[in-house]
Tab-separated table of C-alpha atoms in Angstrom:
chain	number	residue	atom	x	y	z
I	8	MET	CA	51.846	106.662	72.793
I	9	PRO	CA	50.261	110.145	72.309
I	10	VAL	CA	50.605	112.544	75.235
I	11	GLU	CA	46.824	112.702	75.798
I	12	LEU	CA	46.590	108.908	75.915
I	13	ALA	CA	49.478	108.679	78.337
I	14	LEU	CA	47.918	111.271	80.651
I	15	GLU	CA	44.606	109.429	80.624
I	16	PHE	CA	46.425	106.207	81.413
I	17	PHE	CA	48.258	107.701	84.399
I	18	ALA	CA	45.059	109.358	85.640
I	19	SER	CA	43.379	105.967	85.824
I	20	LEU	CA	45.994	104.748	88.286
I	21	GLU	CA	45.830	105.869	91.901
I	22	SER	CA	48.868	104.320	93.523
I	23	LEU	CA	52.368	103.094	92.831
I	24	PRO	CA	51.296	99.410	92.920
I	25	GLU	CA	48.616	100.137	90.330
I	26	LEU	CA	51.125	102.112	88.271
I	27	ALA	CA	53.508	99.168	88.364
I	28	ALA	CA	50.708	96.771	87.443
I	29	GLY	CA	49.762	98.954	84.510
I	30	PHE	CA	53.321	99.022	83.165
I	31	GLU	CA	53.637	95.268	83.751
I	32	SER	CA	50.479	94.654	81.734
I	33	LEU	CA	51.857	96.734	78.862
I	34	ARG	CA	55.228	94.988	79.074
I	35	ARG	CA	53.640	91.557	78.875
I	36	SER	CA	51.578	92.593	75.885
I	37	ALA	CA	54.740	93.802	74.148
I	38	LYS	CA	56.772	90.700	75.094
I	39	PRO	CA	54.308	87.810	75.298
I	40	ASP	CA	55.228	84.471	76.861
I	41	ARG	CA	55.924	81.520	74.599
I	42	ALA	CA	52.955	80.494	72.467
I	43	ALA	CA	52.270	77.482	70.252
I	44	GLY	CA	49.747	76.461	67.621
I	45	GLU	CA	47.338	78.587	65.636
I	46	ALA	CA	44.178	80.162	67.033
I	47	GLU	CA	40.803	80.363	65.338
I	48	VAL	CA	37.878	82.296	66.807
I	49	PHE	CA	34.263	81.192	66.448
I	50	SER	CA	31.695	83.861	67.279
I	51	GLY	CA	27.943	84.060	67.693
I	52	ALA	CA	25.114	81.635	68.361
I	53	ASP	CA	26.595	78.922	66.105
I	54	ALA	CA	30.050	78.998	67.686
I	55	LEU	CA	29.356	76.079	70.006
I	56	ASP	CA	28.245	73.837	67.141
I	57	ALA	CA	31.436	74.674	65.261
I	58	VAL	CA	33.702	73.498	68.095
I	59	GLU	CA	31.640	70.555	69.361
I	60	ALA	CA	33.656	67.783	67.708
I	61	GLY	CA	36.993	68.957	69.086
I	62	TRP	CA	35.521	69.688	72.519
I	63	ARG	CA	33.919	66.262	72.843
I	64	ALA	CA	37.125	64.596	71.658
I	65	ILE	CA	39.010	66.211	74.546
I	66	GLU	CA	36.256	65.112	76.936
I	67	ARG	CA	36.624	61.520	75.753
I	68	GLU	CA	40.297	61.723	76.719
I	69	GLY	CA	39.177	62.362	80.295
I	70	ALA	CA	41.108	65.631	80.238
I	71	LEU	CA	38.492	67.939	81.800
I	72	SER	CA	39.440	69.391	85.169
I	73	THR	CA	35.869	69.948	86.431
I	74	PRO	CA	32.294	69.292	85.196
I	75	PHE	CA	31.843	73.005	84.606
I	76	GLN	CA	34.030	72.704	81.493
I	77	SER	CA	31.899	69.919	80.001
I	78	PHE	CA	30.247	70.470	76.640
I	79	ALA	CA	26.901	69.604	78.258
I	80	VAL	CA	27.146	72.552	80.666
I	81	ALA	CA	28.208	74.884	77.850
I	82	ALA	CA	25.352	73.765	75.590
I	83	ALA	CA	22.814	74.175	78.393
I	84	SER	CA	24.213	77.656	79.163
I	85	LEU	CA	24.036	78.930	75.577
I	86	PRO	CA	20.320	79.950	75.626
I	87	ALA	CA	20.877	81.891	78.870
I	88	HIS	CA	23.825	83.767	77.407
I	89	LEU	CA	21.871	84.655	74.281
I	90	ALA	CA	18.861	85.743	76.364
I	91	HIS	CA	21.125	88.201	78.197
I	92	GLY	CA	22.690	89.551	75.017
I	93	HIS	CA	26.052	87.830	75.539
I	94	GLU	CA	28.004	86.953	72.402
I	95	PRO	CA	29.891	83.628	72.403
I	96	GLN	CA	33.580	83.964	71.533
I	97	ILE	CA	35.194	80.526	71.492
I	98	ILE	CA	38.904	80.288	70.726
I	99	VAL	CA	40.282	77.008	69.372
I	100	VAL	CA	44.029	76.398	69.209
I	101	ARG	CA	45.205	73.696	66.805
I	102	GLU	CA	48.604	72.231	66.063
I	103	HIS	CA	49.320	69.710	63.306
I	104	GLY	CA	45.601	69.675	62.567
I	105	GLU	CA	44.662	68.558	66.088
I	106	THR	CA	42.730	70.580	68.670
I	107	ARG	CA	45.041	71.295	71.589
I	108	ALA	CA	43.094	73.899	73.584
I	109	ILE	CA	39.704	75.597	73.687
I	110	LEU	CA	39.089	78.843	75.553
I	111	PRO	CA	35.286	79.281	75.763
I	112	LEU	CA	34.331	82.907	76.416
I	113	VAL	CA	31.395	85.272	76.024
I	114	MET	CA	31.477	88.998	75.354
I	115	THR	CA	29.368	90.867	77.902
I	116	SER	CA	28.770	94.470	78.926
I	117	MET	CA	29.748	95.573	82.424
I	118	ALA	CA	29.926	99.136	83.734
I	119	GLY	CA	29.897	100.475	80.188
I	120	SER	CA	32.815	98.295	79.072
I	121	ARG	CA	33.001	95.257	76.796
I	122	VAL	CA	34.138	92.433	79.054
I	123	LEU	CA	35.074	88.839	78.237
I	124	ARG	CA	33.998	86.200	80.740
I	125	PHE	CA	34.090	82.421	80.860
I	126	PHE	CA	31.317	80.642	78.977
I	127	GLY	CA	28.795	79.571	81.632
I	128	ASP	CA	29.563	82.399	84.067
I	129	PRO	CA	27.746	83.147	86.432
I	130	LEU	CA	26.441	79.571	86.727
I	131	ILE	CA	29.747	77.720	86.644
I	132	GLN	CA	31.564	77.451	89.949
I	133	TYR	CA	35.004	76.864	88.446
I	134	GLY	CA	36.377	78.604	85.366
I	135	ASP	CA	39.025	77.094	83.118
I	136	ALA	CA	40.090	76.360	79.569
I	137	VAL	CA	39.619	72.976	77.903
I	138	LEU	CA	43.054	71.448	77.316
I	139	SER	CA	43.815	68.162	75.570
I	140	ARG	CA	46.292	65.637	76.944
I	141	ALA	CA	48.752	66.815	74.280
I	142	GLY	CA	48.063	70.479	75.019
I	143	THR	CA	50.488	72.707	76.906
I	144	GLU	CA	50.582	76.114	78.555
I	145	ALA	CA	52.001	77.448	75.288
I	146	HIS	CA	48.711	76.544	73.574
I	147	LEU	CA	46.783	78.317	76.329
I	148	MET	CA	48.995	81.362	75.845
I	149	THR	CA	48.069	81.381	72.154
I	150	ALA	CA	44.387	81.325	73.133
I	151	LEU	CA	44.833	84.160	75.617
I	152	LEU	CA	46.702	86.288	73.085
I	153	ALA	CA	43.850	85.730	70.633
I	154	ALA	CA	41.361	86.832	73.307
I	155	GLU	CA	43.202	90.138	73.639
I	156	LYS	CA	42.425	90.865	69.966
I	157	LEU	CA	38.643	90.384	70.192
I	158	GLY	CA	37.926	94.065	70.840
I	159	ALA	CA	37.118	93.750	74.539
I	160	ASP	CA	38.154	96.354	77.081
I	161	ALA	CA	38.957	93.710	79.674
I	162	ALA	CA	38.549	90.090	80.654
I	163	LEU	CA	37.133	89.020	84.011
I	164	LEU	CA	37.899	85.329	84.379
I	165	ARG	CA	36.334	84.205	87.633
I	166	LYS	CA	36.656	81.246	89.971
I	167	VAL	CA	39.915	79.837	88.661
I	168	ARG	CA	41.213	77.068	90.913
I	169	ASN	CA	44.878	77.107	91.815
I	170	ASP	CA	45.254	73.789	89.956
I	171	ALA	CA	43.261	74.864	86.875
I	172	LYS	CA	44.829	74.339	83.455
I	173	ILE	CA	44.884	78.088	82.796
I	174	SER	CA	45.889	79.168	86.304
I	175	ARG	CA	49.632	79.588	85.743
I	176	VAL	CA	49.154	81.459	82.466
I	177	LEU	CA	46.727	83.887	84.098
I	178	SER	CA	48.958	84.345	87.128
I	179	ARG	CA	51.690	85.632	84.815
I	180	ARG	CA	49.535	87.942	82.691
I	181	ALA	CA	46.496	89.008	84.720
I	182	GLN	CA	45.752	90.825	87.948
I	183	VAL	CA	44.040	89.045	90.831
I	184	SER	CA	40.814	90.801	91.815
I	185	LEU	CA	39.558	88.310	94.426
I	186	VAL	CA	40.907	85.296	96.323
I	187	GLU	CA	38.644	82.760	98.027
I	188	GLU	CA	38.903	79.182	99.229
I	189	ALA	CA	36.937	76.130	98.141
I	190	PRO	CA	36.855	73.607	101.015
I	191	PHE	CA	36.541	69.887	100.322
I	192	VAL	CA	36.239	66.607	102.190
I	193	ASP	CA	38.727	63.904	101.200
I	194	LEU	CA	36.459	60.860	101.196
I	195	ARG	CA	39.413	58.485	100.932
I	196	ARG	CA	40.365	59.402	104.491
I	197	ASP	CA	38.420	58.658	107.633
I	198	VAL	CA	38.110	62.241	108.863
I	199	SER	CA	36.107	62.752	112.051
I	200	LEU	CA	34.471	65.871	113.419
I	201	SER	CA	35.734	67.309	116.676
I	202	SER	CA	33.919	65.984	119.746
I	203	ARG	CA	32.082	69.307	120.083
I	204	ASP	CA	30.921	69.371	116.460
I	205	ALA	CA	29.986	65.683	116.495
I	206	ARG	CA	27.902	66.275	119.626
I	207	GLU	CA	26.154	69.217	117.925
I	208	LEU	CA	25.352	67.081	114.874
I	209	ARG	CA	23.856	64.339	117.067
I	210	ARG	CA	21.718	66.952	118.810
I	211	TYR	CA	20.380	68.206	115.469
I	212	ARG	CA	19.668	64.653	114.369
I	213	ARG	CA	17.685	63.975	117.564
I	214	ARG	CA	15.624	67.129	116.989
I	215	LEU	CA	14.782	66.043	113.462
I	216	ALA	CA	13.973	62.514	114.646
I	217	GLU	CA	11.313	63.978	116.941
I	218	GLN	CA	9.383	64.734	113.728
I	219	GLY	CA	9.660	61.127	112.523
I	220	GLU	CA	12.093	58.961	110.572
I	221	VAL	CA	15.056	60.905	109.151
I	222	LYS	CA	15.862	59.645	105.669
I	223	LEU	CA	18.001	60.796	102.728
I	224	HIS	CA	16.785	60.264	99.160
I	225	ILE	CA	19.149	60.572	96.170
I	226	THR	CA	17.585	61.044	92.737
I	227	ARG	CA	18.840	61.734	89.211
I	228	GLY	CA	17.364	62.494	85.822
I	229	SER	CA	13.656	63.170	85.439
I	230	ASP	CA	13.077	61.794	88.950
I	231	ALA	CA	15.139	64.688	90.318
I	232	LEU	CA	13.391	67.477	88.386
I	233	SER	CA	10.812	68.308	91.056
I	234	CYS	CA	13.561	68.178	93.690
I	235	VAL	CA	15.655	70.744	91.789
I	236	GLN	CA	12.620	72.966	91.226
I	237	THR	CA	11.825	72.856	94.948
I	238	ALA	CA	15.430	73.734	95.818
I	239	LEU	CA	15.283	76.755	93.507
I	240	GLU	CA	11.975	77.895	95.006
I	241	LEU	CA	13.287	77.613	98.571
I	242	LYS	CA	16.464	79.465	97.652
I	243	ARG	CA	14.505	82.268	95.957
I	244	GLU	CA	12.364	82.697	99.062
I	245	TRP	CA	15.411	82.737	101.338
I	246	LEU	CA	17.202	85.346	99.205
I	247	ALA	CA	14.094	87.545	99.167
I	248	SER	CA	13.694	87.293	102.943
I	249	LYS	CA	17.302	88.407	103.461
I	250	GLY	CA	17.239	91.131	100.809
I	251	PHE	CA	19.944	89.392	98.785
I	252	THR	CA	20.078	88.977	95.015
I	253	SER	CA	21.656	86.363	92.787
I	254	SER	CA	22.749	86.318	89.163
I	255	VAL	CA	21.398	82.765	88.800
I	256	ILE	CA	18.655	82.164	91.368
I	257	GLY	CA	15.590	84.138	90.349
I	258	ASP	CA	16.818	84.545	86.778
I	259	GLU	CA	14.529	82.455	84.571
I	260	ALA	CA	17.123	81.905	81.858
I	261	TRP	CA	19.807	80.626	84.230
I	262	GLU	CA	17.392	78.558	86.291
I	263	ARG	CA	16.335	76.820	83.066
I	264	VAL	CA	19.953	75.775	82.594
I	265	LEU	CA	19.765	73.735	85.798
I	266	THR	CA	16.416	72.149	84.994
I	267	SER	CA	17.588	71.232	81.495
I	268	LEU	CA	20.796	69.704	82.849
I	269	VAL	CA	18.976	67.518	85.347
I	270	THR	CA	16.581	66.099	82.750
I	271	GLU	CA	19.019	65.755	79.841
I	272	ASN	CA	22.200	64.734	81.693
I	273	ALA	CA	21.268	62.264	84.401
I	274	ASN	CA	24.933	61.450	85.039
I	275	LEU	CA	25.776	65.087	85.737
I	276	LEU	CA	23.234	66.327	88.301
I	277	ALA	CA	21.992	64.638	91.450
I	278	CYS	CA	19.542	65.811	94.085
I	279	ALA	CA	19.860	64.886	97.769
I	280	ARG	CA	16.582	65.311	99.657
I	281	LEU	CA	16.481	64.938	103.448
I	282	GLU	CA	13.085	64.158	104.957
I	283	ALA	CA	11.930	64.030	108.564
I	284	GLY	CA	8.680	62.194	109.145
I	285	GLY	CA	8.041	62.193	105.389
I	286	ARG	CA	8.351	65.995	105.161
I	287	LEU	CA	11.072	67.876	103.313
I	288	ALA	CA	13.740	69.280	105.649
I	289	ALA	CA	16.699	70.105	103.390
I	290	ILE	CA	17.823	69.768	99.773
I	291	GLU	CA	21.151	69.733	97.988
I	292	VAL	CA	21.607	69.947	94.222
I	293	ALA	CA	24.951	68.413	93.286
I	294	ILE	CA	26.997	68.306	90.108
I	295	THR	CA	29.065	65.145	89.848
I	296	HIS	CA	32.126	64.466	87.733
I	297	GLY	CA	34.257	61.364	87.872
I	298	LYS	CA	34.925	60.729	91.532
I	299	ARG	CA	34.081	64.266	92.721
I	300	TRP	CA	30.746	65.331	94.184
I	301	HIS	CA	30.209	69.112	94.004
I	302	ALA	CA	27.672	70.565	96.467
I	303	PHE	CA	26.265	73.155	94.060
I	304	LEU	CA	23.110	74.460	95.764
I	305	GLY	CA	21.653	73.921	99.208
I	306	ALA	CA	18.330	74.978	100.707
I	307	ILE	CA	16.310	74.190	103.826
I	308	GLU	CA	12.650	74.163	104.717
I	309	PRO	CA	12.176	77.120	107.136
I	310	ALA	CA	9.915	75.070	109.420
I	311	PHE	CA	12.942	72.918	110.332
I	312	SER	CA	15.467	75.754	110.606
I	313	LYS	CA	16.105	75.212	114.331
I	314	CYS	CA	16.867	71.522	113.800
I	315	GLY	CA	20.018	71.977	111.710
I	316	PRO	CA	18.597	70.171	108.651
I	317	GLY	CA	21.343	71.452	106.354
I	318	GLN	CA	24.074	70.056	108.578
I	319	VAL	CA	22.382	66.651	108.849
I	320	GLN	CA	21.670	66.519	105.119
I	321	MET	CA	25.288	67.350	104.299
I	322	ALA	CA	26.636	64.748	106.732
I	323	ASP	CA	24.378	62.059	105.277
I	324	THR	CA	25.190	63.085	101.701
I	325	ILE	CA	28.909	62.842	102.462
I	326	ALA	CA	28.319	59.336	103.823
I	327	HIS	CA	26.392	58.444	100.643
I	328	ALA	CA	29.150	59.805	98.390
I	329	ARG	CA	31.835	57.887	100.289
I	330	ALA	CA	29.832	54.653	100.145
I	331	ASN	CA	29.376	55.062	96.381
I	332	GLY	CA	33.049	55.433	95.549
I	333	PHE	CA	33.446	59.197	95.350
I	334	ALA	CA	36.905	60.452	96.319
I	335	ALA	CA	36.011	64.033	97.241
I	336	TYR	CA	33.024	66.070	98.373
I	337	ASP	CA	33.603	69.600	97.080
I	338	LEU	CA	31.905	72.340	99.108
I	339	LEU	CA	32.853	75.024	96.545
I	340	ALA	CA	33.760	78.638	97.276
I	341	PRO	CA	33.349	80.690	99.305
I	342	ALA	CA	34.339	79.023	102.553
I	343	ASP	CA	32.096	79.666	105.547
I	344	ALA	CA	32.359	78.583	109.164
I	345	PHE	CA	30.440	75.312	108.765
I	346	LYS	CA	32.275	74.345	105.578
I	347	ARG	CA	35.578	74.768	107.392
I	348	VAL	CA	34.334	72.598	110.263
I	349	ILE	CA	33.642	69.566	108.088
I	350	ALA	CA	36.357	70.082	105.452
I	351	SER	CA	39.642	68.200	105.421
I	352	GLY	CA	41.308	70.652	103.045
I	353	ALA	CA	40.799	73.640	100.751
I	354	ILE	CA	42.129	75.038	97.487
I	355	SER	CA	42.553	78.664	96.481
I	356	VAL	CA	40.124	80.057	93.908
I	357	ARG	CA	40.891	83.371	92.208
I	358	ASP	CA	39.172	85.923	90.018
I	359	HIS	CA	41.588	87.224	87.387
I	360	ALA	CA	41.187	90.570	85.643
I	361	LEU	CA	43.049	91.422	82.460
I	362	PRO	CA	42.752	94.957	81.024
I	363	PHE	CA	43.141	95.425	77.268
I	364	SER	CA	42.464	99.177	77.052
I	365	LEU	CA	42.385	102.313	79.182
I	366	PRO	CA	38.637	101.900	79.873
I	367	GLY	CA	39.552	98.330	80.750
I	368	GLN	CA	41.910	99.608	83.452
I	369	LEU	CA	38.966	101.392	85.075
I	370	ALA	CA	36.779	98.303	84.718
I	371	VAL	CA	39.421	96.171	86.440
I	372	ARG	CA	39.456	98.581	89.374
I	373	ALA	CA	35.666	98.226	89.580
I	374	PHE	CA	36.002	94.430	89.630
I	375	ARG	CA	38.382	94.670	92.558
I	376	PHE	CA	36.010	96.947	94.474
I	377	ALA	CA	32.883	94.829	93.884
I	378	PRO	CA	33.540	92.216	96.652
I	379	GLN	CA	34.084	94.955	99.264
I	380	ALA	CA	30.956	96.749	98.056
I	381	LYS	CA	28.914	93.574	98.430
I	382	SER	CA	30.312	93.034	101.914
I	383	LEU	CA	29.341	96.557	102.950
I	384	LEU	CA	25.885	96.185	101.427
I	385	GLY	CA	25.397	92.973	103.375
I	386	LYS	CA	25.383	95.004	106.583
I	387	LEU	CA	22.497	97.217	105.447
I	388	PRO	CA	18.805	96.534	106.218
I	389	ALA	CA	17.278	94.131	103.679
I	390	PRO	CA	15.094	96.651	101.742
I	391	VAL	CA	17.934	99.171	101.463
I	392	ARG	CA	20.394	96.442	100.481
I	393	SER	CA	18.201	95.134	97.682
I	394	ALA	CA	17.639	98.603	96.238
I	395	ALA	CA	21.348	99.436	96.408
I	396	GLN	CA	22.364	96.181	94.717
I	397	THR	CA	19.986	96.866	91.863
I	398	LEU	CA	21.185	100.453	91.544
I	399	LEU	CA	24.862	99.487	91.515
I	400	ARG	CA	24.274	96.376	89.381
I	401	LEU	CA	26.369	94.244	91.698
I	402	ARG	CA	24.358	91.096	91.044
């Protein structure tokens, strides 16, 4: 390593832990973990078409860990990625002519660096690779090693569940930039709220009932389109009123992903609409997969805000999911106070950062600072917060 390069490397590290992490990253690159199979990279707008057959074959095995790794979600996300200038980079690992693993990524630009992210990010709520039943961690290692050669400065692989297929590989090679929890309700168990929380829920239900009959409607497919559009509108208005921004809500390209999914994949998206006296009180857009119901997006009608419509809607939706054979109601990350109240468990969800270059080391430090920056910005007045978020590009 030239002296100048070494000095720049050390200058990018501020503490002994970071110094150790930097050397560990270099060591792992020099002595990679066991790999298997051969990797092929498909790039550009046609990459998804090139890998469709192998991807769908793995889906038919029932090997997907979450709906966010489905080909349908990837295909719906492609136009949004292209609209934002992201370049698909999909790595396929084969052995004996069979597809063992697929690592779907996009090349993006963040803070002046070329950064790889999961295909579907920021829409997807869980990131992972697609691994066949015959696939192993060694095949995922081959995919990750191929990703390191794509010319990126770093990879930011967000929202990786502790039980994700790629979790153990990333835990050995990447740095953790954020840890959150995704609460869930085990619908196979009869879990009751505490007496205090149950009493509060009954009080909210009585308040809503004063407006008329309280009823939950579940729709899918084209019947759910207007429901999803209303949920997006309510969420946009709420974000604007609080001075918050979102990478998905308010972004036309990413919002179109949701509307296309609901009309073209009726088995994937559902909309739960709670009404009081025939008027909308609360909405939940859910993504379903197997026996898991994922509470993807929630919104309330401001006129009912003092009646706890979101809590009642969620309680009734949980009852609906249980009655229809779902095993889990996934509240997704991050965990908040109400989610913890109704949850029966939680799983860790991590953002992993993997630097490939010296600029990538700086980018990884920025990734680690971003959550704290957002937290600090959240304490500012709404107009100042919105301007600062735009300036710092922390959306």
